[in-house]
CSV table of C-alpha atoms in Angstrom, one decimal:
chain,number,residue,atom,x,y,z
A,1,MET,CA,-41.4,-98.8,-184.8
A,2,GLY,CA,-42.2,-102.0,-186.7
A,3,PRO,CA,-41.2,-105.4,-185.4
A,4,LYS,CA,-38.4,-107.3,-187.0
A,5,LEU,CA,-39.5,-109.8,-189.6
A,6,GLY,CA,-36.8,-112.4,-189.2
A,7,LYS,CA,-33.8,-113.3,-187.0
A,8,PRO,CA,-30.6,-111.7,-188.2
A,9,LEU,CA,-27.7,-113.8,-189.3
A,10,ARG,CA,-25.1,-113.0,-186.7
A,11,VAL,CA,-22.1,-113.5,-189.0
A,12,LYS,CA,-20.4,-110.4,-187.6
A,13,GLN,CA,-20.5,-111.8,-184.1
A,14,VAL,CA,-19.3,-115.2,-185.2
A,15,ILE,CA,-16.3,-113.5,-186.9
A,16,ARG,CA,-15.7,-111.3,-183.8
A,17,GLU,CA,-15.7,-114.4,-181.6
A,18,MET,CA,-13.5,-116.4,-184.1
A,19,ASP,CA,-11.0,-113.5,-184.1
A,20,GLU,CA,-10.9,-113.3,-180.3
A,21,MET,CA,-10.6,-117.1,-179.8
A,22,GLY,CA,-8.3,-117.7,-182.8
A,23,ALA,CA,-6.1,-114.7,-182.9
A,24,ASN,CA,-5.4,-114.7,-179.2
A,25,SER,CA,-4.8,-118.5,-179.1
A,26,PHE,CA,-2.5,-118.4,-182.2
A,27,PRO,CA,0.8,-117.5,-180.3
A,28,LEU,CA,0.2,-120.4,-177.9
A,29,ILE,CA,-0.5,-122.8,-180.8
A,30,LEU,CA,2.6,-121.5,-182.6
A,31,ILE,CA,4.9,-122.1,-179.7
A,32,MET,CA,3.3,-125.5,-179.0
A,33,SER,CA,3.6,-126.8,-182.5
A,34,CYS,CA,7.1,-125.5,-183.1
A,35,SER,CA,8.2,-127.2,-179.9
A,36,LEU,CA,6.4,-130.4,-180.7
A,37,GLY,CA,7.7,-130.7,-184.2
A,38,ALA,CA,11.3,-130.0,-183.1
A,39,VAL,CA,11.3,-132.4,-180.1
A,40,LEU,CA,9.6,-135.3,-181.9
A,41,ILE,CA,11.9,-135.3,-184.9
A,42,ILE,CA,15.0,-135.1,-182.7
A,43,LEU,CA,13.7,-137.8,-180.4
A,44,PHE,CA,12.7,-140.2,-183.2
A,45,GLY,CA,15.5,-139.2,-185.6
A,46,LEU,CA,18.2,-140.0,-183.0
A,47,GLN,CA,16.6,-143.2,-181.7
A,48,LEU,CA,15.9,-144.6,-185.2
A,49,ARG,CA,19.4,-143.6,-186.3
A,50,THR,CA,20.9,-146.2,-183.9
A,51,PHE,CA,18.9,-148.9,-185.7
A,52,GLY,CA,19.8,-147.4,-189.1
A,53,VAL,CA,16.3,-146.6,-190.1
A,54,SER,CA,16.2,-142.8,-189.5
A,55,ASP,CA,14.3,-142.3,-192.8
A,56,PHE,CA,11.2,-143.7,-190.9
A,57,ALA,CA,11.3,-140.7,-188.5
A,58,SER,CA,9.5,-138.5,-190.9
A,59,SER,CA,6.4,-140.8,-191.2
A,60,ILE,CA,6.3,-141.5,-187.5
A,61,VAL,CA,6.5,-137.8,-186.6
A,62,THR,CA,3.8,-137.0,-189.2
A,63,VAL,CA,1.4,-139.7,-187.9
A,64,PHE,CA,2.0,-138.7,-184.3
A,65,LEU,CA,1.4,-135.0,-185.0
A,66,ILE,CA,-1.7,-135.3,-187.2
A,67,ARG,CA,-3.5,-138.2,-185.6
A,68,GLU,CA,-2.8,-137.6,-181.9
A,69,LEU,CA,-0.8,-134.7,-180.5
A,70,ASN,CA,-2.0,-131.7,-182.5
A,71,PRO,CA,-5.7,-132.3,-182.0
A,72,LEU,CA,-5.2,-133.2,-178.3
A,73,LEU,CA,-2.8,-130.4,-177.4
A,74,THR,CA,-4.7,-127.8,-179.5
A,75,GLY,CA,-7.9,-128.9,-177.6
A,76,ILE,CA,-6.1,-128.5,-174.2
A,77,VAL,CA,-4.7,-125.1,-175.2
A,78,LEU,CA,-8.2,-123.9,-176.2
A,79,ALA,CA,-9.8,-125.5,-173.2
A,80,GLY,CA,-7.7,-123.2,-171.1
A,81,ARG,CA,-7.8,-120.1,-173.3
A,82,VAL,CA,-11.3,-120.2,-174.8
A,83,GLY,CA,-12.9,-122.0,-171.8
A,84,ALA,CA,-11.7,-119.3,-169.5
A,85,LEU,CA,-12.6,-116.5,-171.9
A,86,VAL,CA,-16.1,-117.7,-172.6
A,87,THR,CA,-17.0,-118.6,-169.0
A,88,ALA,CA,-15.6,-115.4,-167.5
A,89,ARG,CA,-17.4,-113.2,-170.1
A,90,LEU,CA,-20.8,-115.0,-169.5
A,91,ALA,CA,-20.4,-115.2,-165.8
A,92,THR,CA,-19.6,-111.5,-165.6
A,93,MET,CA,-22.7,-110.8,-167.7
A,94,ILE,CA,-24.8,-112.8,-165.3
A,95,VAL,CA,-23.4,-111.0,-162.2
A,96,ASP,CA,-23.8,-107.6,-163.8
A,97,ASP,CA,-27.4,-108.3,-164.9
A,98,GLU,CA,-26.4,-107.9,-168.6
A,99,MET,CA,-28.0,-111.2,-169.3
A,100,LEU,CA,-31.2,-110.0,-167.7
A,101,ALA,CA,-30.9,-106.8,-169.7
A,102,LEU,CA,-30.8,-108.9,-172.9
A,103,GLU,CA,-33.9,-110.8,-171.8
A,104,VAL,CA,-35.9,-107.7,-171.0
A,105,MET,CA,-34.9,-106.2,-174.4
A,106,ALA,CA,-36.6,-109.3,-175.9
A,107,ILE,CA,-33.3,-110.6,-177.1
A,108,ASN,CA,-32.8,-114.4,-176.6
A,109,PRO,CA,-29.5,-114.7,-174.7
A,110,VAL,CA,-28.9,-118.2,-176.2
A,111,GLU,CA,-29.3,-117.0,-179.7
A,112,TYR,CA,-27.4,-113.8,-179.1
A,113,LEU,CA,-24.5,-114.9,-176.9
A,114,ILE,CA,-24.1,-118.7,-177.0
A,115,LEU,CA,-24.9,-119.6,-180.6
A,116,PRO,CA,-22.2,-117.3,-182.2
A,117,ARG,CA,-19.6,-118.6,-179.7
A,118,PHE,CA,-20.7,-122.2,-180.4
A,119,VAL,CA,-20.3,-121.7,-184.2
A,120,ALA,CA,-17.0,-119.8,-183.7
A,121,GLY,CA,-15.6,-122.5,-181.4
A,122,VAL,CA,-16.6,-125.4,-183.8
A,123,ILE,CA,-14.9,-123.6,-186.7
A,124,ILE,CA,-11.8,-122.3,-185.0
A,125,LEU,CA,-10.6,-125.4,-183.4
A,126,PRO,CA,-10.2,-127.5,-186.6
A,127,CYS,CA,-8.6,-124.4,-188.2
A,128,LEU,CA,-6.0,-124.1,-185.4
A,129,THR,CA,-5.4,-127.8,-185.5
A,130,LEU,CA,-4.6,-127.6,-189.3
A,131,ILE,CA,-2.3,-124.7,-188.7
A,132,ALA,CA,-0.6,-126.6,-185.9
A,133,ASP,CA,-0.2,-129.6,-188.3
A,134,LEU,CA,1.4,-127.4,-190.9
A,135,ILE,CA,3.7,-125.6,-188.5
A,136,GLY,CA,4.7,-128.9,-186.7
A,137,ILE,CA,5.6,-130.7,-189.9
A,138,THR,CA,7.4,-127.7,-191.3
A,139,VAL,CA,9.6,-127.3,-188.2
A,140,SER,CA,10.3,-131.1,-188.2
A,141,VAL,CA,11.4,-130.8,-191.9
A,142,VAL,CA,13.7,-127.9,-191.0
A,143,ILE,CA,15.2,-129.6,-187.9
A,144,ALA,CA,15.6,-132.9,-189.7
A,145,THR,CA,17.5,-131.3,-192.6
A,146,LEU,CA,19.6,-128.8,-190.6
A,147,VAL,CA,20.3,-130.7,-187.3
A,148,LEU,CA,20.0,-134.4,-188.3
A,149,ASN,CA,21.3,-133.9,-191.8
A,150,LEU,CA,18.5,-136.0,-193.4
A,151,PRO,CA,18.0,-135.4,-197.1
A,152,VAL,CA,15.0,-133.0,-197.7
A,153,GLN,CA,13.5,-135.0,-200.5
A,154,MET,CA,13.7,-138.3,-198.6
A,155,TYR,CA,12.1,-136.6,-195.5
A,156,LEU,CA,9.3,-135.1,-197.6
A,157,ASP,CA,8.6,-138.4,-199.3
A,158,GLY,CA,8.2,-140.0,-195.9
A,159,VAL,CA,5.8,-137.2,-194.8
A,160,LEU,CA,3.7,-137.6,-197.9
A,161,SER,CA,3.6,-141.4,-197.6
A,162,ALA,CA,2.4,-141.2,-194.0
A,163,PHE,CA,-0.1,-138.4,-194.7
A,164,THR,CA,-3.5,-139.9,-195.3
A,165,VAL,CA,-6.8,-138.2,-195.8
A,166,THR,CA,-8.4,-140.5,-193.2
A,167,ASP,CA,-6.0,-139.3,-190.6
A,168,VAL,CA,-6.6,-135.7,-191.3
A,169,PHE,CA,-10.4,-136.3,-191.3
A,170,PHE,CA,-10.2,-138.0,-187.9
A,171,SER,CA,-8.0,-135.3,-186.6
A,172,LEU,CA,-10.4,-132.6,-187.7
A,173,LEU,CA,-13.4,-134.6,-186.5
A,174,LYS,CA,-11.8,-134.8,-183.1
A,175,SER,CA,-11.2,-131.1,-183.1
A,176,VAL,CA,-14.8,-130.4,-184.0
A,177,ILE,CA,-16.0,-132.6,-181.1
A,178,PHE,CA,-13.5,-130.9,-178.7
A,179,GLY,CA,-14.8,-127.5,-179.9
A,180,ILE,CA,-18.4,-128.5,-179.2
A,181,LEU,CA,-17.5,-129.9,-175.7
A,182,ILE,CA,-15.4,-126.9,-174.7
A,183,ILE,CA,-18.0,-124.3,-175.8
A,184,LEU,CA,-20.9,-126.2,-174.2
A,185,ILE,CA,-19.1,-126.7,-170.9
A,186,ALA,CA,-17.8,-123.1,-170.8
A,187,CYS,CA,-21.2,-121.6,-171.7
A,188,TYR,CA,-23.0,-123.8,-169.2
A,189,THR,CA,-20.6,-123.0,-166.4
A,190,GLY,CA,-20.8,-119.3,-167.3
A,191,ILE,CA,-24.5,-118.9,-167.4
A,192,THR,CA,-25.1,-120.9,-164.2
A,193,ALA,CA,-22.7,-118.7,-162.2
A,194,SER,CA,-24.5,-116.9,-159.4
A,195,GLY,CA,-23.4,-114.5,-156.6
A,196,GLY,CA,-20.8,-111.8,-156.8
A,197,ALA,CA,-17.4,-111.3,-158.4
A,198,GLU,CA,-16.0,-114.3,-156.6
A,199,SER,CA,-18.4,-116.6,-158.5
A,200,VAL,CA,-16.8,-115.4,-161.8
A,201,GLY,CA,-13.4,-116.7,-160.7
A,202,ARG,CA,-14.9,-119.9,-159.3
A,203,ALA,CA,-16.8,-120.5,-162.5
A,204,THR,CA,-13.8,-119.8,-164.7
A,205,MET,CA,-11.6,-122.3,-162.7
A,206,VAL,CA,-14.3,-125.0,-162.8
A,207,ALA,CA,-14.7,-124.4,-166.6
A,208,VAL,CA,-11.0,-124.7,-167.4
A,209,VAL,CA,-10.6,-127.9,-165.3
A,210,SER,CA,-13.7,-129.5,-166.7
A,211,CYS,CA,-12.9,-128.6,-170.3
A,212,THR,CA,-9.3,-129.9,-170.0
A,213,ILE,CA,-10.4,-133.2,-168.4
A,214,THR,CA,-13.2,-133.6,-170.9
A,215,VAL,CA,-10.9,-133.1,-173.8
A,216,ILE,CA,-8.4,-135.6,-172.5
A,217,VAL,CA,-11.0,-138.2,-171.8
A,218,ALA,CA,-12.8,-137.6,-175.1
A,219,ASP,CA,-9.5,-137.9,-177.0
A,220,GLY,CA,-8.9,-141.3,-175.4
A,221,ILE,CA,-12.4,-142.5,-176.3
A,222,LEU,CA,-12.3,-141.2,-179.8
A,223,SER,CA,-8.9,-142.5,-180.5
A,224,ILE,CA,-9.9,-146.0,-179.4
A,225,ILE,CA,-13.1,-145.8,-181.6
A,226,PHE,CA,-11.1,-144.6,-184.6
A,227,TYR,CA,-8.4,-147.2,-184.4
A,228,LEU,CA,-10.9,-150.0,-183.8
A,229,SER,CA,-13.0,-148.9,-186.7
B,1,MET,CA,-52.3,-99.6,-166.8
B,2,ILE,CA,-50.5,-101.8,-164.3
B,3,GLU,CA,-52.5,-104.0,-162.0
B,4,VAL,CA,-50.7,-106.2,-159.5
B,5,THR,CA,-53.1,-108.5,-157.6
B,6,GLY,CA,-52.3,-110.9,-154.7
B,7,LEU,CA,-48.6,-111.3,-155.5
B,8,HIS,CA,-46.7,-113.8,-153.3
B,9,LYS,CA,-43.0,-114.6,-153.6
B,10,ARG,CA,-40.9,-116.7,-151.3
B,11,PHE,CA,-37.2,-117.6,-151.5
B,12,GLY,CA,-36.8,-120.7,-149.4
B,13,ALA,CA,-38.1,-120.0,-145.9
B,14,VAL,CA,-38.2,-116.2,-146.4
B,15,ARG,CA,-41.4,-114.7,-147.8
B,16,ILE,CA,-40.4,-111.6,-149.8
B,17,LEU,CA,-43.9,-110.5,-151.1
B,18,ASN,CA,-47.0,-111.3,-149.1
B,19,ASP,CA,-50.3,-110.7,-150.9
B,20,LEU,CA,-49.2,-107.5,-152.6
B,21,SER,CA,-51.8,-105.6,-154.6
B,22,PHE,CA,-51.5,-102.2,-156.2
B,23,ALA,CA,-52.2,-100.3,-159.4
B,24,CYS,CA,-50.2,-97.7,-161.4
B,25,GLU,CA,-52.0,-95.2,-163.5
B,26,LYS,CA,-51.2,-94.5,-167.1
B,27,GLY,CA,-48.7,-91.6,-167.6
B,28,GLN,CA,-47.9,-91.3,-163.9
B,29,ILE,CA,-44.8,-91.9,-161.9
B,30,THR,CA,-45.3,-94.5,-159.2
B,31,VAL,CA,-42.4,-94.9,-156.7
B,32,LEU,CA,-42.0,-98.0,-154.7
B,33,LEU,CA,-40.1,-97.4,-151.4
B,34,GLY,CA,-38.9,-99.8,-148.8
B,35,ARG,CA,-35.8,-101.0,-146.9
B,36,SER,CA,-33.3,-103.3,-148.6
B,37,GLY,CA,-34.5,-106.8,-149.0
B,38,GLU,CA,-38.2,-105.8,-149.1
B,39,GLY,CA,-38.5,-107.4,-152.6
B,40,LYS,CA,-38.6,-104.2,-154.7
B,41,SER,CA,-36.1,-105.4,-157.3
B,42,THR,CA,-37.8,-108.8,-157.3
B,43,LEU,CA,-41.0,-107.0,-158.1
B,44,ILE,CA,-39.3,-105.2,-161.1
B,45,LYS,CA,-38.1,-108.6,-162.4
B,46,MET,CA,-41.7,-109.9,-162.1
B,47,LEU,CA,-43.1,-106.9,-163.9
B,48,VAL,CA,-41.0,-107.8,-167.0
B,49,GLY,CA,-41.6,-111.5,-166.8
B,50,ALA,CA,-38.0,-112.3,-165.8
B,51,MET,CA,-39.2,-114.0,-162.6
B,52,GLU,CA,-42.4,-115.9,-161.8
B,53,PRO,CA,-44.5,-115.1,-158.7
B,54,ASP,CA,-45.5,-118.0,-156.5
B,55,GLU,CA,-49.1,-116.7,-156.6
B,56,GLY,CA,-50.9,-113.7,-158.0
B,57,GLU,CA,-51.3,-111.9,-161.3
B,58,ILE,CA,-49.6,-108.9,-163.0
B,59,ARG,CA,-51.5,-107.1,-165.8
B,60,ILE,CA,-49.8,-104.5,-167.9
B,61,PHE,CA,-51.8,-102.8,-170.7
B,62,ASP,CA,-54.5,-105.4,-170.0
B,63,TRP,CA,-52.0,-108.3,-170.7
B,64,ILE,CA,-51.3,-110.9,-168.2
B,65,ILE,CA,-47.5,-110.8,-168.0
B,66,GLN,CA,-46.9,-114.4,-166.9
B,67,THR,CA,-46.9,-116.6,-170.0
B,68,ASP,CA,-45.0,-119.7,-171.1
B,69,ASP,CA,-44.9,-118.4,-174.7
B,70,GLU,CA,-41.6,-116.6,-175.3
B,71,LYS,CA,-42.8,-114.8,-178.4
B,72,THR,CA,-45.8,-113.4,-176.6
B,73,LEU,CA,-43.7,-112.4,-173.7
B,74,ASN,CA,-41.1,-110.7,-175.9
B,75,ASP,CA,-43.9,-108.8,-177.7
B,76,LYS,CA,-44.8,-107.4,-174.3
B,77,ARG,CA,-41.3,-106.7,-173.3
B,78,ARG,CA,-40.7,-104.5,-176.4
B,79,LYS,CA,-43.3,-102.1,-174.9
B,80,ILE,CA,-41.4,-102.0,-171.5
B,81,GLY,CA,-38.0,-100.3,-170.9
B,82,VAL,CA,-35.9,-101.1,-167.9
B,83,LEU,CA,-33.2,-99.2,-166.2
B,84,PHE,CA,-31.1,-101.5,-164.0
B,85,GLN,CA,-29.5,-100.6,-160.7
B,86,HIS,CA,-26.0,-101.1,-162.0
B,87,SER,CA,-26.8,-99.8,-165.5
B,88,SER,CA,-26.0,-103.3,-167.0
B,89,LEU,CA,-24.4,-101.8,-170.1
B,90,PHE,CA,-22.5,-104.2,-172.3
B,91,GLN,CA,-18.9,-103.4,-171.4
B,92,ASN,CA,-17.4,-104.5,-174.7
B,93,MET,CA,-19.8,-102.3,-176.7
B,94,SER,CA,-19.6,-98.6,-177.3
B,95,VAL,CA,-22.4,-96.3,-176.2
B,96,ARG,CA,-23.7,-96.2,-179.7
B,97,GLU,CA,-23.7,-100.0,-180.0
B,98,ASN,CA,-25.4,-100.4,-176.6
B,99,ILE,CA,-28.3,-98.0,-177.5
B,100,ALA,CA,-28.6,-99.4,-181.1
B,101,LEU,CA,-28.7,-103.1,-179.9
B,102,PRO,CA,-32.5,-103.3,-179.1
B,103,MET,CA,-33.3,-101.5,-182.3
B,104,ILE,CA,-31.0,-103.8,-184.4
B,105,GLU,CA,-32.4,-106.9,-182.7
B,106,ASN,CA,-36.1,-105.9,-182.6
B,107,THR,CA,-36.8,-103.8,-185.7
B,108,ASP,CA,-36.1,-103.8,-189.4
B,109,LEU,CA,-34.8,-100.2,-189.3
B,110,ASP,CA,-32.1,-99.2,-191.7
B,111,GLN,CA,-28.6,-98.6,-190.1
B,112,ASN,CA,-28.7,-94.9,-191.0
B,113,ILE,CA,-32.0,-94.5,-189.2
B,114,ILE,CA,-30.7,-96.3,-186.2
B,115,ASP,CA,-27.7,-94.0,-186.1
B,116,ILE,CA,-30.0,-91.0,-186.1
B,117,MET,CA,-32.2,-92.5,-183.4
B,118,VAL,CA,-29.2,-93.2,-181.3
B,119,LYS,CA,-28.2,-89.5,-181.5
B,120,MET,CA,-31.8,-88.5,-180.6
B,121,LYS,CA,-31.9,-90.8,-177.6
B,122,LEU,CA,-28.5,-89.5,-176.4
B,123,ASP,CA,-29.8,-85.9,-176.8
B,124,GLN,CA,-32.9,-86.8,-174.8
B,125,VAL,CA,-30.7,-88.0,-171.9
B,126,GLY,CA,-28.3,-85.0,-172.2
B,127,LEU,CA,-25.3,-86.9,-173.6
B,128,PRO,CA,-24.8,-85.7,-177.1
B,129,ASP,CA,-21.6,-86.7,-178.9
B,130,PHE,CA,-20.8,-89.6,-176.6
B,131,GLU,CA,-21.5,-92.4,-179.1
B,132,GLY,CA,-17.9,-93.6,-179.4
B,133,TYR,CA,-17.2,-94.0,-175.7
B,134,LEU,CA,-17.1,-97.3,-173.9
B,135,PRO,CA,-19.2,-97.6,-170.8
B,136,ARG,CA,-16.1,-97.8,-168.5
B,137,GLN,CA,-14.9,-94.5,-169.8
B,138,LEU,CA,-18.0,-92.8,-168.4
B,139,SER,CA,-18.9,-91.7,-164.8
B,140,PRO,CA,-21.6,-93.8,-163.0
B,141,GLY,CA,-24.1,-91.0,-163.6
B,142,MET,CA,-23.4,-90.9,-167.3
B,143,GLN,CA,-23.6,-94.7,-167.5
B,144,LYS,CA,-27.1,-94.4,-166.0
B,145,ARG,CA,-28.1,-91.9,-168.7
B,146,VAL,CA,-26.8,-94.2,-171.4
B,147,ALA,CA,-28.7,-97.1,-169.8
B,148,LEU,CA,-31.8,-94.9,-169.8
B,149,ALA,CA,-31.2,-94.0,-173.5
B,150,ARG,CA,-31.1,-97.8,-174.2
B,151,ALA,CA,-34.2,-98.4,-172.1
B,152,ILE,CA,-36.2,-95.9,-174.2
B,153,ALA,CA,-34.7,-96.9,-177.5
B,154,LEU,CA,-37.8,-98.8,-178.6
B,155,GLU,CA,-40.1,-96.0,-177.4
B,156,PRO,CA,-41.7,-98.1,-174.7
B,157,LYS,CA,-45.0,-97.2,-173.2
B,158,MET,CA,-43.7,-97.9,-169.7
B,159,VAL,CA,-40.2,-97.6,-168.1
B,160,LEU,CA,-39.2,-99.4,-164.9
B,161,TYR,CA,-36.4,-97.9,-162.9
B,162,ASP,CA,-34.5,-100.0,-160.4
B,163,GLU,CA,-32.6,-97.8,-158.0
B,164,PRO,CA,-31.9,-95.1,-160.6
B,165,THR,CA,-30.0,-92.8,-158.2
B,166,SER,CA,-28.1,-95.4,-156.1
B,167,GLY,CA,-24.4,-94.8,-156.0
B,168,LEU,CA,-24.7,-91.3,-157.5
B,169,ASP,CA,-23.6,-88.0,-156.0
B,170,PRO,CA,-26.4,-85.6,-155.1
B,171,ILE,CA,-26.0,-83.5,-158.3
B,172,SER,CA,-26.0,-86.6,-160.6
B,173,SER,CA,-28.9,-88.0,-158.6
B,174,GLY,CA,-30.9,-84.7,-159.0
B,175,ALA,CA,-30.1,-84.8,-162.8
B,176,ILE,CA,-31.4,-88.4,-163.1
B,177,THR,CA,-34.5,-87.5,-161.1
B,178,LYS,CA,-35.2,-84.5,-163.4
B,179,LEU,CA,-34.6,-86.7,-166.4
B,180,ILE,CA,-37.2,-89.2,-165.3
B,181,THR,CA,-39.7,-86.4,-164.7
B,182,ASP,CA,-39.0,-84.8,-168.0
B,183,LEU,CA,-39.3,-88.1,-169.9
B,184,ASN,CA,-42.5,-88.8,-168.2
B,185,GLN,CA,-43.9,-85.4,-169.1
B,186,VAL,CA,-42.5,-85.1,-172.6
B,187,LEU,CA,-43.1,-88.7,-173.8
B,188,GLY,CA,-46.0,-89.5,-171.6
B,189,MET,CA,-44.4,-92.8,-170.4
B,190,THR,CA,-45.8,-94.6,-167.4
B,191,SER,CA,-43.0,-95.0,-164.9
B,192,VAL,CA,-42.4,-97.3,-162.0
B,193,VAL,CA,-39.4,-96.3,-159.9
B,194,VAL,CA,-37.9,-98.5,-157.1
B,195,THR,CA,-35.7,-96.5,-154.8
B,196,HIS,CA,-34.4,-95.8,-151.3
B,197,ASP,CA,-33.8,-92.2,-152.2
B,198,LEU,CA,-36.7,-90.4,-150.4
B,199,GLY,CA,-35.7,-87.0,-151.7
B,200,SER,CA,-35.9,-87.9,-155.3
B,201,ALA,CA,-39.0,-90.0,-154.7
B,202,MET,CA,-40.8,-87.0,-153.2
B,203,LYS,CA,-39.7,-84.8,-156.2
B,204,MET,CA,-40.9,-87.1,-158.9
B,205,ALA,CA,-43.7,-89.3,-157.6
B,206,HIS,CA,-47.4,-89.0,-158.4
B,207,LYS,CA,-47.9,-91.9,-156.1
B,208,LEU,CA,-45.7,-93.4,-153.4
B,209,ILE,CA,-46.0,-97.0,-152.2
B,210,LEU,CA,-44.1,-98.0,-149.1
B,211,LEU,CA,-43.4,-101.8,-148.7
B,212,HIS,CA,-42.7,-103.4,-145.3
B,213,GLN,CA,-42.4,-107.1,-144.7
B,214,GLY,CA,-43.7,-107.9,-148.2
B,215,LYS,CA,-46.9,-105.8,-147.8
B,216,ILE,CA,-47.9,-102.3,-148.6
B,217,CYS,CA,-47.9,-100.1,-145.4
B,218,PHE,CA,-48.6,-96.8,-147.2
B,219,GLU,CA,-50.0,-95.8,-150.6
B,220,GLY,CA,-50.6,-92.2,-151.5
B,221,SER,CA,-49.3,-88.9,-152.8
B,222,PRO,CA,-46.1,-87.3,-151.5
B,223,ASP,CA,-48.2,-84.8,-149.6
B,224,GLU,CA,-50.2,-87.5,-148.0
B,225,MET,CA,-47.1,-89.3,-147.0
B,226,VAL,CA,-45.7,-86.2,-145.2
B,227,GLN,CA,-49.1,-85.7,-143.4
B,228,THR,CA,-49.7,-89.3,-142.3
B,229,LYS,CA,-49.6,-90.1,-138.6
B,230,ASP,CA,-48.5,-93.7,-139.3
B,231,PRO,CA,-45.4,-94.2,-137.0
B,232,LEU,CA,-43.8,-96.7,-139.5
B,233,VAL,CA,-44.0,-94.2,-142.3
B,234,HIS,CA,-42.7,-91.4,-140.1
B,235,GLN,CA,-39.8,-93.6,-139.1
B,236,PHE,CA,-39.0,-94.3,-142.7
B,237,ILE,CA,-39.2,-90.6,-143.7
B,238,ASN,CA,-37.1,-89.4,-140.8
B,239,GLY,CA,-34.6,-92.3,-141.0
B,240,ASP,CA,-35.0,-93.0,-137.3
B,241,SER,CA,-33.2,-96.0,-135.9
B,242,ASN,CA,-35.9,-96.2,-133.1
B,243,GLY,CA,-39.5,-97.1,-134.0
B,244,PRO,CA,-41.6,-99.9,-135.2
B,245,ILE,CA,-39.0,-100.9,-137.9
B,246,LYS,CA,-36.1,-102.3,-136.0
B,247,SER,CA,-32.7,-101.5,-137.4
B,248,ARG,CA,-30.8,-104.0,-135.2
B,249,LEU,CA,-32.1,-107.4,-134.6
B,250,SER,CA,-30.8,-110.2,-132.3
B,251,ARG,CA,-30.6,-113.6,-133.9
B,252,GLY,CA,-33.8,-114.6,-132.1
B,253,GLU,CA,-35.6,-111.5,-133.2
B,254,TYR,CA,-34.4,-112.0,-136.8
B,255,GLU,CA,-35.7,-115.6,-136.9
B,256,LYS,CA,-39.0,-114.5,-135.3
B,257,SER,CA,-39.4,-111.8,-137.9
B,258,LEU,CA,-38.8,-114.4,-140.6
B,259,LEU,CA,-41.5,-116.6,-139.1
B,260,GLU,CA,-43.9,-113.6,-138.8
B,261,SER,CA,-43.4,-112.7,-142.4
B,262,ASN,CA,-44.3,-116.3,-143.2
B,263,VAL,CA,-47.7,-116.1,-141.6
């Protein structure tokens, strides 16, 4: 049997991981962004109405969602969902000697297990953030029109005026950085697990807590850098 | 074929292997016996370069297995199959995907050829038509067979078996023992088997090596093992709780045994 001449492109694995991370996280993102869009527009719409400037609600909600809340909360949701998934899977592989099996089959565990997850995580988090933006703004439009009786055209004009490419870029950049941090922490915690089944649970708990705290702290630092720059 | 010379391994204060030297002949089955914690599984890891010894050298097919170069090590590993104690099958992959994995990753074979080879390997281990199953849908004995099919997927020159019959009922254990013997005879693979199962060891071994306190206390054929007058070997064969190997140690005796193994 001849040796392989080059490393395979692990596109299939990346897609499988994206499906697992993205598809399974989507219901949470849907609930979160619907709730956020609805709560924010009611909160700002009613508060601003008392000052007679409720037409500003649309731009404030849009900026809030795109710049801050959606990247942060999508990051936190994925820190829990993906952080736990990746760590538990890798830690189980360590405990069951599956990682060792890969090594002795001359398969590099980093290339085979970690790289596809890293690529999938970096792609899927900005995608989910964009979806969350879309859902959040759509829900806010519907609630503003049906509950607060704001004119649709006026609301949409406000959304478009607040919507800037720079904000979207920063939002996606944040998501990419969160994705990198979550996957690196989850993979590291997973592959450094040792011991029996108990260590899988412990590693998963450590990963979820570490990923969540890291996302929150990173969000603060990145927001300050973005605003100051 | 395999030459282990002056191997030492220590985990913290405990010395697991103490100047261990032995050789395994090409095409033969060498069985390593010993109590739990005698470093048998550690030795398997060292034989595939997954763990470094503190001192000593391992030569397989005239290569020194310890190397810092991953590519060289992987070239060697492709010639060695390993059956792990807990099968270590990838639980999210089907039987077919598990067996195909080393071929997909290490060869340029066409997918159709790989599919045919997977069927051949499954036939060899007596599990035809099980390609679509997930490992968790199979019995432990069947999982061992699938793991063995994966271990021989790249047609290695040597197969290492870590406790191949542990956790199996006597019939499954006998079937695995026969399979190891058959693969050795049909494919001419050199085999190193680590086990506690004296019955299966006696059936399959060309050479038996008994480890005690990190050293070899017996090396020879199954007949020689039965005929030896060594009380330690006799105790191991008969499974006596009384004898030179103590089954129960007080804390003081345990600490003393650790110190003695460190001499």
